[in-house]
Amino acid sequence: MEEPYSNNDQAKDLRRRMQDDERSLLKEPNQGELGELISSLPSRSEVHKGKQTKMKWKIKYPFIRLLVFLFVVLILLLPLYYL
């Protein structure tokens, strides 16, 4: 039985492409193609070069940081004193 919209099938081209891709994946590449694929890959150092690391806290003025921390704690504890 023929589908009513078979001549106006929008996904026909996509199905054909998927079938072509599946066929190309199933065939094994020869040694020349495999060498070309491997040589086109970037080196490991290039891949990991842009990797971001965690931000480390630098203790640049420890005394000032301690004073700021104590000031914030004092402000937070003041309402508890008046309860």
XYZ file of N, CA and C in Angstrom:
249
model
N 0.845 -1.176 0.000
C 0.000 0.000 0.000
C 0.892 1.240 0.000
N 0.599 2.154 -0.856
C 1.400 3.357 -0.977
C 0.889 4.423 -0.017
N 1.830 5.115 0.607
C 1.442 6.176 1.526
C 0.880 7.353 0.740
N -0.082 8.090 1.314
C -0.724 9.173 0.566
C 0.205 10.346 0.250
N 1.219 10.566 1.069
C 2.098 11.723 0.866
C 3.509 11.297 0.446
N 3.636 10.191 -0.220
C 4.966 9.673 -0.531
C 5.727 10.569 -1.500
N 5.048 11.274 -2.403
C 5.765 12.121 -3.331
C 6.116 13.476 -2.713
N 5.586 13.781 -1.529
C 5.899 15.032 -0.838
C 6.558 14.714 0.510
N 7.517 13.768 0.501
C 8.171 13.316 1.726
C 9.349 14.229 2.039
N 9.240 15.000 3.125
C 10.283 15.964 3.476
C 11.503 15.288 4.096
N 11.329 14.146 4.704
C 12.433 13.490 5.403
C 13.148 12.473 4.514
N 12.786 12.397 3.274
C 13.386 11.413 2.369
C 14.893 11.626 2.245
N 15.303 12.864 2.073
C 16.721 13.170 1.940
C 17.480 12.840 3.221
N 16.875 13.130 4.381
C 17.532 12.827 5.658
C 17.679 11.329 5.870
N 16.649 10.558 5.502
C 16.744 9.107 5.626
C 17.849 8.555 4.733
N 17.958 9.101 3.533
C 18.987 8.648 2.610
C 20.375 8.970 3.172
N 20.541 10.157 3.756
C 21.831 10.528 4.343
C 22.197 9.620 5.505
N 21.207 9.313 6.349
C 21.463 8.438 7.495
C 21.879 7.052 7.028
N 21.234 6.546 5.998
C 21.602 5.233 5.473
C 23.017 5.268 4.905
N 23.375 6.345 4.217
C 24.728 6.474 3.676
C 25.753 6.538 4.807
N 25.427 7.277 5.878
C 26.334 7.379 7.020
C 26.515 6.025 7.692
N 25.422 5.263 7.834
C 25.517 3.943 8.450
C 26.383 3.019 7.614
N 26.228 3.076 6.320
C 27.042 2.233 5.442
C 28.522 2.603 5.557
N 28.798 3.906 5.619
C 30.192 4.325 5.698
C 30.806 3.954 7.047
N 29.992 3.901 8.106
C 30.512 3.502 9.408
C 30.762 2.000 9.477
N 29.967 1.226 8.756
C 30.115 -0.218 8.808
C 31.339 -0.707 8.051
N 31.734 -0.025 6.994
C 32.912 -0.476 6.264
C 34.166 -0.101 7.039
N 35.152 -0.984 7.020
C 36.389 -0.735 7.744
C 37.313 0.120 6.888
N 37.931 1.128 7.478
C 38.848 1.959 6.697
C 40.149 1.216 6.423
N 40.741 1.486 5.281
C 42.037 0.856 4.997
C 43.125 1.614 5.758
N 44.349 1.121 5.700
C 45.434 1.694 6.500
C 45.727 3.150 6.120
N 45.587 3.489 4.842
C 45.849 4.865 4.414
C 44.839 5.831 4.997
N 43.552 5.453 4.959
C 42.512 6.316 5.528
C 42.677 6.436 7.034
N 43.036 5.329 7.667
C 43.203 5.345 9.113
C 44.359 6.261 9.508
N 45.439 6.219 8.747
C 46.571 7.100 9.023
C 46.208 8.559 8.840
N 45.395 8.861 7.820
C 44.962 10.239 7.595
C 44.070 10.723 8.728
N 43.189 9.824 9.205
C 42.303 10.213 10.305
C 43.104 10.510 11.569
N 44.089 9.686 11.858
C 44.875 9.870 13.071
C 45.745 11.116 12.959
N 46.315 11.354 11.786
C 47.192 12.517 11.654
C 46.415 13.830 11.669
N 45.114 13.784 11.393
C 44.331 15.014 11.403
C 43.885 15.401 12.811
N 44.086 14.507 13.778
C 43.707 14.815 15.159
C 44.736 15.738 15.789
N 44.301 16.640 16.705
C 45.265 17.522 17.375
C 46.063 16.743 18.412
N 47.218 17.259 18.774
C 48.034 16.592 19.780
C 47.379 16.741 21.156
N 47.799 15.899 22.054
C 47.207 15.895 23.395
C 47.455 17.213 24.110
N 48.644 17.792 23.919
C 48.950 19.055 24.601
C 48.040 20.176 24.103
N 47.697 20.154 22.805
C 46.785 21.182 22.284
C 45.385 21.010 22.845
N 44.954 19.766 23.012
C 43.603 19.510 23.525
C 43.473 19.997 24.956
N 44.496 19.737 25.776
C 44.403 20.065 27.197
C 44.946 21.442 27.531
N 45.397 22.187 26.530
C 45.965 23.503 26.790
C 44.919 24.465 27.352
N 43.719 24.434 26.842
C 42.689 25.369 27.265
C 41.931 24.933 28.494
N 42.323 23.836 29.110
C 41.612 23.325 30.272
C 41.762 24.290 31.442
N 40.653 24.678 32.017
C 40.694 25.635 33.119
C 40.905 24.903 34.434
N 41.635 25.534 35.325
C 41.871 24.961 36.640
C 41.002 25.690 37.659
N 40.908 25.112 38.833
C 40.141 25.755 39.895
C 40.823 27.043 40.323
N 40.008 28.000 40.724
C 40.573 29.258 41.192
C 41.111 29.064 42.608
N 42.339 29.430 42.810
C 42.944 29.314 44.133
C 42.886 30.668 44.824
N 42.564 30.637 46.086
C 42.508 31.867 46.860
C 43.919 32.252 47.249
N 44.318 33.414 46.857
C 45.618 33.917 47.261
C 45.425 34.725 48.540
N 46.242 34.414 49.505
C 46.161 35.149 50.766
C 47.115 36.319 50.654
N 46.574 37.409 50.103
C 47.426 38.548 49.845
C 47.422 39.478 51.046
N 46.587 39.776 51.738
C 46.681 40.632 52.917
C 45.933 39.899 54.029
N 46.573 38.938 54.690
C 45.843 38.093 55.644
C 45.273 38.866 56.833
N 45.968 39.866 57.301
C 45.468 40.613 58.455
C 44.202 41.399 58.084
N 44.202 42.024 56.921
C 43.032 42.790 56.482
C 41.846 41.847 56.238
N 42.119 40.691 55.669
C 41.035 39.720 55.455
C 40.455 39.256 56.790
N 41.314 39.030 57.761
C 40.836 38.620 59.081
C 39.960 39.702 59.699
N 40.371 40.948 59.580
C 39.571 42.050 60.126
C 38.217 42.160 59.422
N 38.201 42.012 58.118
C 36.938 42.070 57.373
C 36.034 40.913 57.777
N 36.606 39.721 57.929
C 35.818 38.567 58.345
C 35.216 38.789 59.739
N 36.019 39.285 60.660
C 35.513 39.542 62.016
C 34.435 40.628 62.005
N 34.586 41.627 61.173
C 33.597 42.686 61.067
C 32.263 42.134 60.558
N 32.316 41.274 59.565
C 31.091 40.676 59.026
C 30.434 39.783 60.073
N 31.224 38.998 60.776
C 30.674 38.137 61.828
C 30.051 38.982 62.930
N 30.685 40.072 63.298
C 30.149 40.963 64.324
C 28.801 41.541 63.889
N 28.709 41.965 62.648
C 27.446 42.513 62.145
C 26.347 41.458 62.150
N 26.696 40.235 61.824
C 25.699 39.165 61.817
C 25.273 38.752 63.226
N 26.170 38.876 64.185
C 25.852 38.459 65.552
C 25.193 39.552 66.393
N 25.266 40.797 65.992
C 24.667 41.888 66.745
C 23.155 41.727 66.943
N 22.377 41.351 65.929
C 20.937 41.168 66.180
C 20.636 40.054 67.174
N 21.501 39.064 67.271
C 21.266 37.984 68.246
C 21.459 38.483 69.680
N 22.303 39.455 69.873
C 22.569 40.000 71.198
C 21.341 40.748 71.734
N 20.632 41.421 70.825
C 19.485 42.235 71.253
C 18.186 41.448 71.339
N 18.211 40.167 71.064
C 16.986 39.349 71.176
C 16.717 38.978 72.564
